[in-house]
mmCIF file of C-alpha atoms in Angstrom:
data_model
loop_
_atom_site.group_PDB
_atom_site.id
_atom_site.type_symbol
_atom_site.label_atom_id
_atom_site.label_comp_id
_atom_site.label_asym_id
_atom_site.label_seq_id
_atom_site.Cartn_x
_atom_site.Cartn_y
_atom_site.Cartn_z
ATOM 1 C CA UNK A 10 -3.386 32.003 9.922
ATOM 2 C CA UNK A 11 -5.100 31.284 6.603
ATOM 3 C CA UNK A 12 -2.910 30.225 3.699
ATOM 4 C CA UNK A 13 -3.429 31.729 0.241
ATOM 5 C CA UNK A 14 -4.374 28.975 -2.175
ATOM 6 C CA UNK A 15 -2.574 28.697 -5.482
ATOM 7 C CA UNK A 16 -4.990 28.321 -8.388
ATOM 8 C CA UNK A 17 -3.983 25.011 -9.941
ATOM 9 C CA UNK A 18 -5.593 24.495 -13.339
ATOM 10 C CA UNK A 19 -4.392 20.895 -13.302
ATOM 11 C CA UNK A 20 -3.248 18.950 -10.249
ATOM 12 C CA UNK A 21 -0.032 16.966 -10.634
ATOM 13 C CA UNK A 22 2.165 15.019 -8.234
ATOM 14 C CA UNK A 23 4.350 18.150 -8.034
ATOM 15 C CA UNK A 24 1.278 20.228 -7.111
ATOM 16 C CA UNK A 25 0.624 18.042 -4.064
ATOM 17 C CA UNK A 26 4.187 18.394 -2.788
ATOM 18 C CA UNK A 27 3.911 22.174 -3.266
ATOM 19 C CA UNK A 28 0.620 22.199 -1.362
ATOM 20 C CA UNK A 29 2.243 20.448 1.590
ATOM 21 C CA UNK A 30 5.183 22.869 1.532
ATOM 22 C CA UNK A 31 2.762 25.823 1.480
ATOM 23 C CA UNK A 32 0.583 24.451 4.276
ATOM 24 C CA UNK A 33 -2.454 23.933 2.037
ATOM 25 C CA UNK A 34 -4.519 20.847 2.883
ATOM 26 C CA UNK A 35 -5.181 18.305 0.117
ATOM 27 C CA UNK A 36 -8.703 17.043 -0.604
ATOM 28 C CA UNK A 37 -9.163 13.514 -1.942
ATOM 29 C CA UNK A 38 -12.284 11.451 -2.658
ATOM 30 C CA UNK A 39 -13.008 8.182 -4.407
ATOM 31 C CA UNK A 40 -14.949 7.881 -7.650
ATOM 32 C CA UNK A 41 -15.617 4.874 -9.851
ATOM 33 C CA UNK A 42 -17.748 6.102 -12.779
ATOM 34 C CA UNK A 43 -17.981 8.968 -15.263
ATOM 35 C CA UNK A 44 -20.994 10.811 -13.827
ATOM 36 C CA UNK A 45 -19.780 10.845 -10.224
ATOM 37 C CA UNK A 46 -16.201 11.712 -11.211
ATOM 38 C CA UNK A 47 -17.383 14.704 -13.233
ATOM 39 C CA UNK A 48 -19.236 16.096 -10.205
ATOM 40 C CA UNK A 49 -16.261 15.480 -7.891
ATOM 41 C CA UNK A 50 -13.867 17.168 -10.315
ATOM 42 C CA UNK A 51 -16.076 20.229 -10.882
ATOM 43 C CA UNK A 52 -16.480 20.593 -7.105
ATOM 44 C CA UNK A 53 -12.724 21.165 -6.828
ATOM 45 C CA UNK A 54 -11.394 17.956 -5.253
ATOM 46 C CA UNK A 55 -7.617 17.734 -5.738
ATOM 47 C CA UNK A 56 -7.188 13.973 -6.036
ATOM 48 C CA UNK A 57 -9.651 11.344 -7.225
ATOM 49 C CA UNK A 58 -8.854 7.846 -6.036
ATOM 50 C CA UNK A 59 -10.216 5.036 -8.171
ATOM 51 C CA UNK A 60 -10.142 2.761 -5.159
ATOM 52 C CA UNK A 61 -10.387 -0.994 -4.921
ATOM 53 C CA UNK A 62 -13.216 -0.074 -2.532
ATOM 54 C CA UNK A 63 -15.249 -0.375 -5.752
ATOM 55 C CA UNK A 64 -15.264 -4.041 -4.785
ATOM 56 C CA UNK A 65 -17.429 -3.090 -1.784
ATOM 57 C CA UNK A 66 -19.563 -0.139 -2.852
ATOM 58 C CA UNK A 67 -20.007 -0.948 -6.544
ATOM 59 C CA UNK A 68 -19.988 -4.745 -6.576
ATOM 60 C CA UNK A 69 -21.211 -5.615 -3.073
ATOM 61 C CA UNK A 70 -18.281 -7.774 -1.985
ATOM 62 C CA UNK A 71 -17.411 -8.041 1.701
ATOM 63 C CA UNK A 72 -13.755 -7.148 1.109
ATOM 64 C CA UNK A 73 -11.609 -5.415 -1.520
ATOM 65 C CA UNK A 74 -9.903 -8.663 -2.487
ATOM 66 C CA UNK A 75 -12.179 -9.951 -5.315
ATOM 67 C CA UNK A 76 -11.859 -6.990 -7.692
ATOM 68 C CA UNK A 77 -9.676 -7.707 -10.723
ATOM 69 C CA UNK A 78 -7.166 -5.664 -12.677
ATOM 70 C CA UNK A 79 -9.512 -5.584 -15.681
ATOM 71 C CA UNK A 80 -12.309 -4.229 -13.496
ATOM 72 C CA UNK A 81 -10.043 -1.556 -12.011
ATOM 73 C CA UNK A 82 -9.046 -0.478 -15.528
ATOM 74 C CA UNK A 83 -12.729 -0.253 -16.503
ATOM 75 C CA UNK A 84 -13.562 1.980 -13.516
ATOM 76 C CA UNK A 85 -10.439 4.111 -13.971
ATOM 77 C CA UNK A 86 -11.130 4.642 -17.685
ATOM 78 C CA UNK A 87 -14.617 5.905 -16.858
ATOM 79 C CA UNK A 88 -13.231 8.345 -14.291
ATOM 80 C CA UNK A 89 -10.418 9.675 -16.483
ATOM 81 C CA UNK A 90 -12.865 10.578 -19.256
ATOM 82 C CA UNK A 91 -14.736 12.836 -16.812
ATOM 83 C CA UNK A 92 -11.994 14.941 -15.272
ATOM 84 C CA UNK A 93 -10.257 18.144 -16.296
ATOM 85 C CA UNK A 94 -8.436 19.181 -13.086
ATOM 86 C CA UNK A 95 -7.998 16.419 -10.513
ATOM 87 C CA UNK A 96 -5.097 13.990 -10.283
ATOM 88 C CA UNK A 97 -6.405 10.448 -10.825
ATOM 89 C CA UNK A 98 -4.769 7.733 -8.702
ATOM 90 C CA UNK A 99 -5.688 4.101 -9.342
ATOM 91 C CA UNK A 100 -5.385 1.260 -6.826
ATOM 92 C CA UNK A 101 -3.442 -1.785 -7.912
ATOM 93 C CA UNK A 102 -5.764 -4.622 -6.838
ATOM 94 C CA UNK A 103 -4.881 -7.525 -4.587
ATOM 95 C CA UNK A 104 -2.678 -10.112 -6.298
ATOM 96 C CA UNK A 105 -1.405 -7.796 -9.024
ATOM 97 C CA UNK A 106 1.843 -6.648 -7.367
ATOM 98 C CA UNK A 107 2.628 -8.339 -4.027
ATOM 99 C CA UNK A 108 4.678 -11.382 -5.024
ATOM 100 C CA UNK A 109 6.539 -10.436 -8.202
ATOM 101 C CA UNK A 110 8.007 -7.020 -9.080
ATOM 102 C CA UNK A 111 7.770 -7.854 -12.791
ATOM 103 C CA UNK A 112 4.073 -8.616 -12.404
ATOM 104 C CA UNK A 113 3.671 -5.373 -10.453
ATOM 105 C CA UNK A 114 5.235 -3.431 -13.328
ATOM 106 C CA UNK A 115 3.046 -5.173 -15.906
ATOM 107 C CA UNK A 116 -0.049 -4.345 -13.839
ATOM 108 C CA UNK A 117 0.929 -0.694 -13.422
ATOM 109 C CA UNK A 118 1.721 -0.323 -17.128
ATOM 110 C CA UNK A 119 -1.673 -1.762 -18.060
ATOM 111 C CA UNK A 120 -3.429 0.725 -15.785
ATOM 112 C CA UNK A 121 -1.502 3.689 -17.176
ATOM 113 C CA UNK A 122 -1.849 2.662 -20.843
ATOM 114 C CA UNK A 123 -5.406 1.332 -20.828
ATOM 115 C CA UNK A 124 -7.108 3.724 -18.406
ATOM 116 C CA UNK A 125 -5.136 6.948 -18.792
ATOM 117 C CA UNK A 126 -4.745 7.243 -15.024
ATOM 118 C CA UNK A 127 -2.010 9.488 -13.653
ATOM 119 C CA UNK A 128 -0.563 7.330 -10.853
ATOM 120 C CA UNK A 129 -1.014 4.033 -9.006
ATOM 121 C CA UNK A 130 -1.404 3.238 -5.312
ATOM 122 C CA UNK A 131 0.016 0.175 -3.547
ATOM 123 C CA UNK A 132 -0.562 -1.079 -0.001
ATOM 124 C CA UNK A 133 2.460 -1.904 2.150
ATOM 125 C CA UNK A 134 5.956 -0.814 3.074
ATOM 126 C CA UNK A 135 9.257 -2.673 3.105
ATOM 127 C CA UNK A 136 7.524 -5.905 2.064
ATOM 128 C CA UNK A 137 6.790 -4.518 -1.403
ATOM 129 C CA UNK A 138 9.746 -2.177 -1.876
ATOM 130 C CA UNK A 139 11.041 -4.102 -4.907
ATOM 131 C CA UNK A 140 7.680 -3.776 -6.656
ATOM 132 C CA UNK A 141 7.565 -0.045 -5.902
ATOM 133 C CA UNK A 142 11.110 0.456 -7.215
ATOM 134 C CA UNK A 143 10.303 -1.441 -10.406
ATOM 135 C CA UNK A 144 7.235 0.700 -11.084
ATOM 136 C CA UNK A 145 8.991 3.972 -10.245
ATOM 137 C CA UNK A 146 11.938 3.067 -12.473
ATOM 138 C CA UNK A 147 9.485 2.871 -15.364
ATOM 139 C CA UNK A 148 8.448 6.474 -14.727
ATOM 140 C CA UNK A 149 5.080 5.664 -13.165
ATOM 141 C CA UNK A 150 4.197 7.759 -10.085
ATOM 142 C CA UNK A 151 3.406 5.746 -6.951
ATOM 143 C CA UNK A 152 1.294 6.648 -3.929
ATOM 144 C CA UNK A 153 1.898 4.488 -0.862
ATOM 145 C CA UNK A 154 -0.640 3.202 1.679
ATOM 146 C CA UNK A 155 0.243 2.324 5.278
ATOM 147 C CA UNK A 156 -1.576 1.604 8.529
ATOM 148 C CA UNK A 157 -4.761 -0.360 8.001
ATOM 149 C CA UNK A 158 -4.299 -1.972 4.607
ATOM 150 C CA UNK A 159 -7.638 -3.550 3.602
ATOM 151 C CA UNK A 160 -6.043 -5.979 1.142
ATOM 152 C CA UNK A 161 -4.403 -7.634 4.179
ATOM 153 C CA UNK A 162 -7.629 -7.880 6.168
ATOM 154 C CA UNK A 163 -7.407 -11.641 6.598
ATOM 155 C CA UNK A 164 -3.901 -11.238 8.022
ATOM 156 C CA UNK A 165 -5.078 -8.584 10.502
ATOM 157 C CA UNK A 166 -8.416 -10.292 11.152
ATOM 158 C CA UNK A 167 -10.098 -6.992 12.018
ATOM 159 C CA UNK A 168 -10.594 -3.402 10.820
ATOM 160 C CA UNK A 169 -9.600 -1.929 14.195
ATOM 161 C CA UNK A 170 -7.036 0.862 14.630
ATOM 162 C CA UNK A 171 -3.489 -0.081 13.637
ATOM 163 C CA UNK A 172 -0.076 0.901 15.098
ATOM 164 C CA UNK A 173 -1.245 1.430 18.680
ATOM 165 C CA UNK A 174 1.707 -0.605 19.961
ATOM 166 C CA UNK A 175 5.229 0.813 19.877
ATOM 167 C CA UNK A 176 6.685 -1.858 17.596
ATOM 168 C CA UNK A 177 4.055 -1.441 14.873
ATOM 169 C CA UNK A 178 4.167 2.355 15.219
ATOM 170 C CA UNK A 179 7.937 2.337 14.712
ATOM 171 C CA UNK A 180 7.589 0.116 11.637
ATOM 172 C CA UNK A 181 4.992 2.489 10.176
ATOM 173 C CA UNK A 182 7.350 5.423 10.706
ATOM 174 C CA UNK A 183 10.245 3.578 9.081
ATOM 175 C CA UNK A 184 8.050 2.435 6.181
ATOM 176 C CA UNK A 185 6.915 6.006 5.542
ATOM 177 C CA UNK A 186 10.523 7.183 5.377
ATOM 178 C CA UNK A 187 11.376 4.253 3.106
ATOM 179 C CA UNK A 188 8.520 5.071 0.711
ATOM 180 C CA UNK A 189 9.703 8.680 0.572
ATOM 181 C CA UNK A 190 13.283 7.549 -0.100
ATOM 182 C CA UNK A 191 12.149 5.184 -2.858
ATOM 183 C CA UNK A 192 10.390 8.081 -4.587
ATOM 184 C CA UNK A 193 6.685 7.819 -3.738
ATOM 185 C CA UNK A 194 4.974 11.207 -4.174
ATOM 186 C CA UNK A 195 2.473 10.755 -1.312
ATOM 187 C CA UNK A 196 1.222 8.215 1.239
ATOM 188 C CA UNK A 197 -2.257 7.363 2.478
ATOM 189 C CA UNK A 198 -2.274 6.467 6.183
ATOM 190 C CA UNK A 199 -5.418 4.691 7.299
ATOM 191 C CA UNK A 200 -6.875 4.271 10.766
ATOM 192 C CA UNK A 201 -3.913 4.948 13.048
ATOM 193 C CA UNK A 202 -3.686 7.144 16.180
ATOM 194 C CA UNK A 203 -3.777 10.845 15.299
ATOM 195 C CA UNK A 204 -0.565 11.666 17.203
ATOM 196 C CA UNK A 205 1.354 9.033 15.226
ATOM 197 C CA UNK A 206 -0.005 10.187 11.859
ATOM 198 C CA UNK A 207 0.949 13.780 12.668
ATOM 199 C CA UNK A 208 4.436 12.658 13.673
ATOM 200 C CA UNK A 209 4.809 10.801 10.366
ATOM 201 C CA UNK A 210 3.590 13.827 8.389
ATOM 202 C CA UNK A 211 6.200 16.025 10.068
ATOM 203 C CA UNK A 212 8.986 13.514 9.452
ATOM 204 C CA UNK A 213 8.658 13.327 5.658
ATOM 205 C CA UNK A 214 8.540 15.945 2.907
ATOM 206 C CA UNK A 215 5.872 14.177 0.834
ATOM 207 C CA UNK A 216 2.144 14.591 1.607
ATOM 208 C CA UNK A 217 0.459 12.277 4.095
ATOM 209 C CA UNK A 218 -3.228 11.783 3.288
ATOM 210 C CA UNK A 219 -5.236 10.522 6.239
ATOM 211 C CA UNK A 220 -8.372 8.456 6.617
ATOM 212 C CA UNK A 221 -9.184 7.933 10.256
ATOM 213 C CA UNK A 222 -5.792 9.423 11.103
ATOM 214 C CA UNK A 223 -6.711 12.793 12.598
ATOM 215 C CA UNK A 224 -6.247 16.348 11.398
ATOM 216 C CA UNK A 225 -2.488 16.705 11.793
ATOM 217 C CA UNK A 226 -1.748 15.267 8.348
ATOM 218 C CA UNK A 227 -1.539 17.001 4.966
ATOM 219 C CA UNK A 228 -4.913 15.986 3.546
ATOM 220 C CA UNK A 229 -7.949 13.766 3.895
ATOM 221 C CA UNK A 230 -9.611 11.033 1.839
ATOM 222 C CA UNK A 231 -13.042 9.444 2.173
ATOM 223 C CA UNK A 232 -15.087 6.992 0.130
ATOM 224 C CA UNK A 233 -17.664 9.129 -1.649
ATOM 225 C CA UNK A 234 -20.553 6.729 -1.005
ATOM 226 C CA UNK A 235 -19.839 7.056 2.714
ATOM 227 C CA UNK A 236 -19.517 10.852 2.921
ATOM 228 C CA UNK A 237 -22.677 11.362 0.840
ATOM 229 C CA UNK A 238 -24.629 8.970 3.052
ATOM 230 C CA UNK A 239 -25.437 6.528 0.252
ATOM 231 C CA UNK A 240 -24.175 3.716 2.452
ATOM 232 C CA UNK A 241 -26.037 3.824 5.770
ATOM 233 C CA UNK A 242 -24.490 0.624 7.162
ATOM 234 C CA UNK A 243 -20.970 2.024 7.671
ATOM 235 C CA UNK A 244 -20.497 4.455 10.564
ATOM 236 C CA UNK A 245 -16.895 4.623 11.801
ATOM 237 C CA UNK A 246 -15.846 7.464 14.086
ATOM 238 C CA UNK A 247 -13.782 9.154 11.368
ATOM 239 C CA UNK A 248 -16.665 9.455 8.883
ATOM 240 C CA UNK A 249 -18.499 12.758 8.520
ATOM 241 C CA UNK A 250 -21.669 12.436 6.444
ATOM 242 C CA UNK A 251 -22.270 15.574 4.394
ATOM 243 C CA UNK A 252 -25.624 14.349 3.071
ATOM 244 C CA UNK A 253 -28.099 11.545 3.698
ATOM 245 C CA UNK A 254 -28.578 10.437 0.104
ATOM 246 C CA UNK A 255 -29.832 7.007 1.139
ATOM 247 C CA UNK A 256 -32.923 8.574 2.707
ATOM 248 C CA UNK A 257 -33.363 11.242 0.028
ATOM 249 C CA UNK A 258 -33.031 8.765 -2.819
ATOM 250 C CA UNK A 259 -35.344 6.128 -1.354
ATOM 251 C CA UNK A 260 -37.930 8.855 -0.708
ATOM 252 C CA UNK A 261 -37.642 10.186 -4.267
ATOM 253 C CA UNK A 262 -37.774 6.733 -5.845
ATOM 254 C CA UNK A 263 -40.704 5.773 -3.660
ATOM 255 C CA UNK A 264 -42.547 8.894 -4.832
ATOM 256 C CA UNK A 265 -41.799 7.967 -8.443
ATOM 257 C CA UNK A 266 -43.282 4.500 -7.903
ATOM 258 C CA UNK A 267 -46.410 6.066 -6.360
ATOM 259 C CA UNK A 268 -46.764 8.562 -9.231
ATOM 260 C CA UNK A 269 -46.404 5.874 -11.904
ATOM 261 C CA UNK A 270 -48.917 3.541 -10.271
ATOM 262 C CA UNK A 271 -51.448 6.364 -9.769
ATOM 263 C CA UNK A 272 -50.975 7.579 -13.382
ATOM 264 C CA UNK A 273 -49.824 10.956 -12.048
ATOM 265 C CA UNK A 274 -46.597 10.573 -14.048
ATOM 266 C CA UNK A 275 -46.336 11.539 -16.812
ATOM 267 C CA UNK A 276 -48.768 14.446 -16.904
ATOM 268 C CA UNK A 277 -49.803 16.385 -20.023
ATOM 269 C CA UNK A 278 -46.745 18.657 -19.848
ATOM 270 C CA UNK A 279 -44.416 15.648 -19.686
ATOM 271 C CA UNK A 280 -45.443 14.039 -22.958
ATOM 272 C CA UNK A 281 -45.287 14.820 -26.686
#
């Protein structure tokens, strides 16, 4: 049965919880700059994640670890200036919250004050509960992130599916309930078995946003460079490419080079 969509003029953390309660799926994409964020917002995406994946797709690093707090604030500021509807969530980068709750609060405050973002996202469960509590106590909304947590890639040693074993699956379930109890407004669950993600989504009242976690959750998130086919080197099972911009852009740019070198561009109509 189709669910009537409420027309939200501005998405808030409360909107997302309402959407889950009403059975309406939540759409979420990454963006890192003004021009892309404006397109994503106009297209009707509910949540824009200014992800630390900027470290990969914008800066060319192998992992998300090198990106700094200052760089995240720069990207988030660019995104916030573009949007009129979407909720903007900003990743706290590696090293800005894990070891010291006071440092976590300082990092979150800087993001909120200097970028204008609407919420922050942190990776981890019980290990970082004190940092989450500190941030929430300051009135800053927090989105959690469980399952595959890319900032811990050197601990895991691989990007393979997480929580396939009973012990890790049980910890993920308990962490999700803990994050809800602490006051997180939503949780991203990355690359875990679909049956587990669905079970988690049914066990908590806050939205579960999946990436590589099946369709039984409350919403989906992808990296925009991946779903538009700008990055042709990344092809996990969970990725659906909606365009092949890599091919279209290289073709267009190649044609531009040809036209310039042959003096076809500019023609008489394209000059003053």
